[in-house]
Tab-separated table of C-alpha atoms in Angstrom:
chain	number	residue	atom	x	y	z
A	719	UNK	CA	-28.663	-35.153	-5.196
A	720	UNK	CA	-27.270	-35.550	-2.218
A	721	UNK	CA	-23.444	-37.023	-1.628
A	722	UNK	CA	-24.407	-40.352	0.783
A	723	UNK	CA	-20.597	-40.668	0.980
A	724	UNK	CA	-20.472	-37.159	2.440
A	725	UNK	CA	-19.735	-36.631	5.794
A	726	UNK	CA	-20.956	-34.120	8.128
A	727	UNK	CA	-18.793	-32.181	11.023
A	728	UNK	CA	-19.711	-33.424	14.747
A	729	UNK	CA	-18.531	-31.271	17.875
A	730	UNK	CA	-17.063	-33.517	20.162
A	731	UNK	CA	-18.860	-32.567	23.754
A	732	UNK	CA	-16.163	-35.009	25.830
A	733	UNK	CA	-13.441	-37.305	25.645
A	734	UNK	CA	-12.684	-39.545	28.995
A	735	UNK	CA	-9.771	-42.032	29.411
A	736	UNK	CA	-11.148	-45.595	29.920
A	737	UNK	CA	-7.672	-47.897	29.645
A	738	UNK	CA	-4.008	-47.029	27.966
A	739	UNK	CA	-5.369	-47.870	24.308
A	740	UNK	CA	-9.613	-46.620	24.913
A	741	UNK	CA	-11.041	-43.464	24.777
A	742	UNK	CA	-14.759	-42.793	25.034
A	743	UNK	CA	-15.799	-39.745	23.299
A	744	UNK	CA	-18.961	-37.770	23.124
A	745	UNK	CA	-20.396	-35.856	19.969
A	746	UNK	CA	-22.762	-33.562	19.229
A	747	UNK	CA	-25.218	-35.989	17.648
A	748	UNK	CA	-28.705	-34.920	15.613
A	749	UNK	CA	-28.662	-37.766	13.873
A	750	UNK	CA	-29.229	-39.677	17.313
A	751	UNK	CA	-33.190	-39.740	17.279
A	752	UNK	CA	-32.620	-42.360	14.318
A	753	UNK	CA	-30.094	-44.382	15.953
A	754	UNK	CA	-31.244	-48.336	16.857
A	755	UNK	CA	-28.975	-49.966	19.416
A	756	UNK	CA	-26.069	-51.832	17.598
A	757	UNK	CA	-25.744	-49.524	14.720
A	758	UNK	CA	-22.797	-47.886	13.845
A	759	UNK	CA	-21.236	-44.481	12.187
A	760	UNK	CA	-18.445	-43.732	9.807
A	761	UNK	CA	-15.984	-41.446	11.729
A	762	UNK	CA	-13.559	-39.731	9.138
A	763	UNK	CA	-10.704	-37.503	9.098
A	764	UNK	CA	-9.625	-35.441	6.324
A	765	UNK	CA	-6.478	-36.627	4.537
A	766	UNK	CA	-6.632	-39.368	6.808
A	767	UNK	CA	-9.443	-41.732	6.839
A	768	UNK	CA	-12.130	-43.058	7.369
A	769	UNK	CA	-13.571	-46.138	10.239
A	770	UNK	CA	-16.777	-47.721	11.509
A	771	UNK	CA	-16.875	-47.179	14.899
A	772	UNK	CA	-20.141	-48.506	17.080
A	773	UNK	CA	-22.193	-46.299	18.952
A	774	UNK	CA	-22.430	-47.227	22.078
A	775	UNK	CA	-24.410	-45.265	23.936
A	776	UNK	CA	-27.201	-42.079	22.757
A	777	UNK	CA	-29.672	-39.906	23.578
A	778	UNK	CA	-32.304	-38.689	21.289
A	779	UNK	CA	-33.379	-35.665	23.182
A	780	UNK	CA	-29.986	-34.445	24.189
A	781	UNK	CA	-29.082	-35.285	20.485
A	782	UNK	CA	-25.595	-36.683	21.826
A	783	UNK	CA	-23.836	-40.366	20.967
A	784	UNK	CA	-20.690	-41.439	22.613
A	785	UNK	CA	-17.870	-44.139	21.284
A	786	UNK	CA	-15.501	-45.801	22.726
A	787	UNK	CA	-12.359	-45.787	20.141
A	788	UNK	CA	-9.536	-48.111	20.463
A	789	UNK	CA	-6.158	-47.182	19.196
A	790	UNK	CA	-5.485	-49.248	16.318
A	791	UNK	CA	-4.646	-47.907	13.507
A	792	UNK	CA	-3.803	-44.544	11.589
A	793	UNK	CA	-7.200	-43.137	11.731
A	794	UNK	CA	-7.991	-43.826	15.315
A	795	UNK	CA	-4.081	-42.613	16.416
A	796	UNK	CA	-5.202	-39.406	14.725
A	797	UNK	CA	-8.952	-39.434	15.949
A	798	UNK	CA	-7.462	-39.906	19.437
A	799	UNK	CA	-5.258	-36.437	18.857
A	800	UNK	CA	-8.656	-34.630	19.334
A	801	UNK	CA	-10.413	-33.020	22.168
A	802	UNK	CA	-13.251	-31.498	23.409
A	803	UNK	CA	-14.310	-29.113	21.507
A	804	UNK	CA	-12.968	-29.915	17.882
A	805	UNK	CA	-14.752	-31.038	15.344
A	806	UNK	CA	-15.026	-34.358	14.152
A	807	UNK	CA	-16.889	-35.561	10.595
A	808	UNK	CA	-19.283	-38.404	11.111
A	809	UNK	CA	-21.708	-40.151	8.407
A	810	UNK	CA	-24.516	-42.436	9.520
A	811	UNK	CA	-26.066	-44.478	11.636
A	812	UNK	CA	-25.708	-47.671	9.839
A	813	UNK	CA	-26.819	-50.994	9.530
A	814	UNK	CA	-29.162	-53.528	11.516
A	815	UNK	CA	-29.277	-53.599	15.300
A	816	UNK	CA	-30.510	-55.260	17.929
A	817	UNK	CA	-34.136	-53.792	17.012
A	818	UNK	CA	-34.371	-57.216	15.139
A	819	UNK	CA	-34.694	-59.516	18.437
A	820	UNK	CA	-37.891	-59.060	20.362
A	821	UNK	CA	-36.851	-58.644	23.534
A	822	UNK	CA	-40.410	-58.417	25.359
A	823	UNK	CA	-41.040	-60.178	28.113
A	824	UNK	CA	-38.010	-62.126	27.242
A	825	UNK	CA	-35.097	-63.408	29.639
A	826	UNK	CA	-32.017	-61.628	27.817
A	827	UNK	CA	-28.600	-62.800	28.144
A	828	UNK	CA	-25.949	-60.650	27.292
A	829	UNK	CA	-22.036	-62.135	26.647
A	830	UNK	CA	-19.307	-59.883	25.669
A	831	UNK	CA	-15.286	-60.176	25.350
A	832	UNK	CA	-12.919	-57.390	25.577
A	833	UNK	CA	-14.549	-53.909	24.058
A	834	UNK	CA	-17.487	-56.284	22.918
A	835	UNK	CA	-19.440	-54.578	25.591
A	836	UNK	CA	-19.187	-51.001	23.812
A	837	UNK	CA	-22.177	-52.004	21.326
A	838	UNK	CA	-24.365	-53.427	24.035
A	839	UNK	CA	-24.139	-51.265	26.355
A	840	UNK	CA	-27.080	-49.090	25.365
A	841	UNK	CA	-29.183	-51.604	24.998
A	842	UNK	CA	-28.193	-52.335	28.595
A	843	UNK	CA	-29.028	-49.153	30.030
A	844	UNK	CA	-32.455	-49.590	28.259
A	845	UNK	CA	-32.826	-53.116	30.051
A	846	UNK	CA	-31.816	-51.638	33.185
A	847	UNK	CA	-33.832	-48.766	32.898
A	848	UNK	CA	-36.630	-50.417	31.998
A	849	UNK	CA	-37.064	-53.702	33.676
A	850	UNK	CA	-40.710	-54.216	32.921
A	851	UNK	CA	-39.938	-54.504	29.515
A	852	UNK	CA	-38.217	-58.185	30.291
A	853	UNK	CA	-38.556	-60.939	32.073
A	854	UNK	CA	-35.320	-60.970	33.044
A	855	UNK	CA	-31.708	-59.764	32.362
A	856	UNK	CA	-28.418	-61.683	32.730
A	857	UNK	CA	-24.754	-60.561	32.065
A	858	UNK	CA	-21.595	-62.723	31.272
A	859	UNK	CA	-18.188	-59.995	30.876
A	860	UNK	CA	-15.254	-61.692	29.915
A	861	UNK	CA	-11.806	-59.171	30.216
A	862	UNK	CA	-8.387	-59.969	30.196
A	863	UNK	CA	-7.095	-58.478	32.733
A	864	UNK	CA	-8.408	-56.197	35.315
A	865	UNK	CA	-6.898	-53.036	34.102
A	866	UNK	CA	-8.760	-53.776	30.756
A	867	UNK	CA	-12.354	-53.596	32.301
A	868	UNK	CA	-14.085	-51.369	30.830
A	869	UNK	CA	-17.437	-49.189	32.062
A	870	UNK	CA	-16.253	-50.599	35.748
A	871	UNK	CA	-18.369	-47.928	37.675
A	872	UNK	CA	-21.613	-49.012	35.757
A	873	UNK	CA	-21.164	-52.795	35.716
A	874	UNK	CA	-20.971	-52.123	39.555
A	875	UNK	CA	-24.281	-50.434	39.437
A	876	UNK	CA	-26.059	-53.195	36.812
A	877	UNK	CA	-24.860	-56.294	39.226
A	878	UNK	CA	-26.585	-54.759	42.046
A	879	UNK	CA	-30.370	-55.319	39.701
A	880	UNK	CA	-29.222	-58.087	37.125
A	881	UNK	CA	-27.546	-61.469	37.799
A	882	UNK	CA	-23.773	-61.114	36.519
A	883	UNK	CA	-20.705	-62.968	36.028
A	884	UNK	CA	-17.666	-60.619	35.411
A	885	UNK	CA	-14.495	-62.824	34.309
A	886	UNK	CA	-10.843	-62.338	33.234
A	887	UNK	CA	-7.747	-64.162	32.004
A	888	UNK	CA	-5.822	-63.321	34.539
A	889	UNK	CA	-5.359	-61.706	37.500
A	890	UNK	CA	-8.323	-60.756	39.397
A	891	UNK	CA	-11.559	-58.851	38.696
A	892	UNK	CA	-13.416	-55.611	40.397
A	893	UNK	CA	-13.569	-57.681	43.592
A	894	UNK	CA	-11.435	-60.913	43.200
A	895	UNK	CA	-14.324	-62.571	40.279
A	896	UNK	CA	-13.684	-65.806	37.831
A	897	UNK	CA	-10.811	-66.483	36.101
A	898	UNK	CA	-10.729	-67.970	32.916
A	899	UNK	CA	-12.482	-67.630	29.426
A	900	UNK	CA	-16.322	-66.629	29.073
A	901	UNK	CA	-16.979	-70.138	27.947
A	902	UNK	CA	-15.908	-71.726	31.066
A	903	UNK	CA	-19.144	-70.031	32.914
A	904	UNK	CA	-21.876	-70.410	30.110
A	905	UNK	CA	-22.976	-73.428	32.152
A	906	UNK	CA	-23.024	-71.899	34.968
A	907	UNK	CA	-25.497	-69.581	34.002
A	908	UNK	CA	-29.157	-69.263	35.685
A	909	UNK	CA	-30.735	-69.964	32.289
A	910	UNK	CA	-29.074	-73.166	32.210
A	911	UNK	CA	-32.204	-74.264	34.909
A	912	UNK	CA	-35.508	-72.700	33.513
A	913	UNK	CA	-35.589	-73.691	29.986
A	914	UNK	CA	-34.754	-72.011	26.552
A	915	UNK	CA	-38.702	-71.399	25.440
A	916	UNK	CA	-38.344	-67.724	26.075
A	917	UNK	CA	-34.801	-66.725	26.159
A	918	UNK	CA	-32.642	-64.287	23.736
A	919	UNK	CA	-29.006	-64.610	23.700
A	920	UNK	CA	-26.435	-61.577	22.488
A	921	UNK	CA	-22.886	-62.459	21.908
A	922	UNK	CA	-20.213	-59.697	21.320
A	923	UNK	CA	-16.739	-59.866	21.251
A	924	UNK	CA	-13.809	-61.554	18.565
A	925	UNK	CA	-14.593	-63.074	16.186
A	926	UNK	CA	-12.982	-66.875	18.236
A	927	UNK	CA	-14.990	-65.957	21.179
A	928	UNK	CA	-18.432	-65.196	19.362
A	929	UNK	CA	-17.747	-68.322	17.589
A	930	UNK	CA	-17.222	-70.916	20.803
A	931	UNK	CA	-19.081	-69.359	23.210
A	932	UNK	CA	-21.896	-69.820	20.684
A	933	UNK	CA	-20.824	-73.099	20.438
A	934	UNK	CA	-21.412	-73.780	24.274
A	935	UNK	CA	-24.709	-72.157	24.313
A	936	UNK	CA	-25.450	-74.411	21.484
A	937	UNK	CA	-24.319	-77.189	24.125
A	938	UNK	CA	-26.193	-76.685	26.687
A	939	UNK	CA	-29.428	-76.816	24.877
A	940	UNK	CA	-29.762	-73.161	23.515
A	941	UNK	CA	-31.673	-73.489	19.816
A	942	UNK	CA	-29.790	-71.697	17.095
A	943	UNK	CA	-32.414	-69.027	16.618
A	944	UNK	CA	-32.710	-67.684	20.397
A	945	UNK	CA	-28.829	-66.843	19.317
A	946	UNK	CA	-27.608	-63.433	18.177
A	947	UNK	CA	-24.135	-62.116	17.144
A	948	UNK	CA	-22.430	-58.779	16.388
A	949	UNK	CA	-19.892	-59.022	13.511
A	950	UNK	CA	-16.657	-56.672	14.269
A	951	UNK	CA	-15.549	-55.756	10.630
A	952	UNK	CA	-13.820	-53.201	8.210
A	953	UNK	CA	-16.888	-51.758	6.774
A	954	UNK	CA	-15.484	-48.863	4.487
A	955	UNK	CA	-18.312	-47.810	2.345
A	956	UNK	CA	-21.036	-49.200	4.879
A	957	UNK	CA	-23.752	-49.174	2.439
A	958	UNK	CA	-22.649	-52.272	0.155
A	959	UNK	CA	-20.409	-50.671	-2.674
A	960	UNK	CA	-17.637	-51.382	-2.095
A	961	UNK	CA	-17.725	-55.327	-1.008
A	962	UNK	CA	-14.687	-54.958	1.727
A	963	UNK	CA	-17.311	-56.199	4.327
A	964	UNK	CA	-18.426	-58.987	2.343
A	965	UNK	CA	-18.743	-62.541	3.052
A	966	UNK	CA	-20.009	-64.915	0.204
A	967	UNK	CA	-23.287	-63.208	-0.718
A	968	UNK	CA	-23.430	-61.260	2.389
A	969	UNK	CA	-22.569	-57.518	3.184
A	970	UNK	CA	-21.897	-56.897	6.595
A	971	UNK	CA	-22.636	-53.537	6.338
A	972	UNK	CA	-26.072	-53.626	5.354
A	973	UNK	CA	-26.903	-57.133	6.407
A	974	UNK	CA	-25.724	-56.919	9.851
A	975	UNK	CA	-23.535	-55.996	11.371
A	976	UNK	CA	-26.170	-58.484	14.165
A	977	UNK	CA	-26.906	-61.475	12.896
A	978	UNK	CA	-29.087	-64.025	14.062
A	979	UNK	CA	-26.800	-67.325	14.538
A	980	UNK	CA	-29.011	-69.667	11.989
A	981	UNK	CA	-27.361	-67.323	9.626
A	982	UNK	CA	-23.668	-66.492	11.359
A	983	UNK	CA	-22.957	-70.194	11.971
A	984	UNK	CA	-22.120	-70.440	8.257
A	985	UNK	CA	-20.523	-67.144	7.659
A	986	UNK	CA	-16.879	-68.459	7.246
A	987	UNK	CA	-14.599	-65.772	6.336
């Protein structure tokens, strides 16, 4: 029977710089044709250890996934040793995406804090790609500063097709944008004038930001169930053995990590 705790070795294709503490890497990736945007994969070393990292971007035919790893800890100091060319053991993809939300002919608004963009952003390029497919898309980034924008080159290119609001704490943007917190501009959003009937919201980002800036949706009119989240946890077995990603009855692992917001609201860790 086969070991589902078993990972398998990955070439990595590319690794690119993207700030001091963020790397985005590219694997060698057959398991990509079963990949759903907002999954994510166990990346392990050997005498080292093991961490969920989101995909966040893939393609199926070129059978490649890239992820954006932030130095944090042991295993992504020692993941972030690598280079092109080595080999890196991967298990997955896991858990439930955005596949959930019926996005058709839907106006989609996107929100994301900090390296909260790395899980949406292939569902971005899908949007972008494939307009027809929505109604409409609109994007809220929230950074802290501008040296911590990440993907800068393609949020360039998806403002010039999608309404976008690109904010940080401090400092100034790509070209002098908002200051101040992505809550501060959910009113300010063109949704805010046509209506809620037909809209899907996506929130990414930590866990305070997820939580308030669904808040202000929830404000301005936005029902609970037009509201999605994507949960940022410690998943360590990522299919619901061993209960580190659990909350109350829920395993993140299997159960999200995107929730729908009738459900997150009451997920209190």
């Amino acid at each position: 029977m086969e070991n589902i705790f078993m990972p398998k070795p990955h070439k990595i294709i590319s690794v690119k710089k993207m700030t001091d503490i963020e790397y985005l890497f590219r694997v060698e990736c057959p398991e990509a044709k079963d990949i759903k945007f907002g999954q994510f994969m166990q990346l392990s070393l050997p005498k080292v250890g093991e961490c969920p990292i989101s995909v966040t971007d893939f393609s199926a035919e070129e059978q490649w996934a890239e992820f954006l790893i932030r130095k944090v800890g042991v295993v992504t100091d020692e993941i972030l040793e690598l280079k092109a060319g080595d080999i890196i053991p991967m298990r997955g993809p896991y858990g439930k995406g955005f596949d959930q939300i019926d996005i058709t002919g839907k106006r989609v608004v996107i929100v994301t804090g900090g390296s909260g963009i790395a899980p949406v952003r292939s569902l971005i390029h899908y949007i972008d790609r494939n307009p027809d497919k929505v109604k409409s898309l609109e994007l809220l980034f929230g950074f802290k500063d501008e040296e911590a924008i990440l993907f800068k080159d393609e949020i360039i290119e998806w403002r010039k097709r999608n309404p976008m609001i690109l904010t940080v704490d401090k400092g100034c943007g790509i070209d002098g944008e908002c200051v101040g917190l992505v809550t501060e501009y959910v009113p300010h959003l063109k949704l805010v004038s046509e209506g809620f009937d037909d809209v899907e919201v996506i929130i990414v980002g930590p866990p305070n930001m997820m939580k308030y800036t669904a808040l202000s949706f929830e404000e301005i009119g936005v029902p609970k169930e037009r509201i999605w989240l994507s949960f940022e946890r410690k998943m360590s077995c990522a299919v619901g053995k061993c209960g580190h990603c659990r909350i109350d009855e829920v395993y993140v692992c299997l159960d999200g990590p995107v929730f729908n917001y009738t459900q997150a609201k009451y997920m209190v860790d």
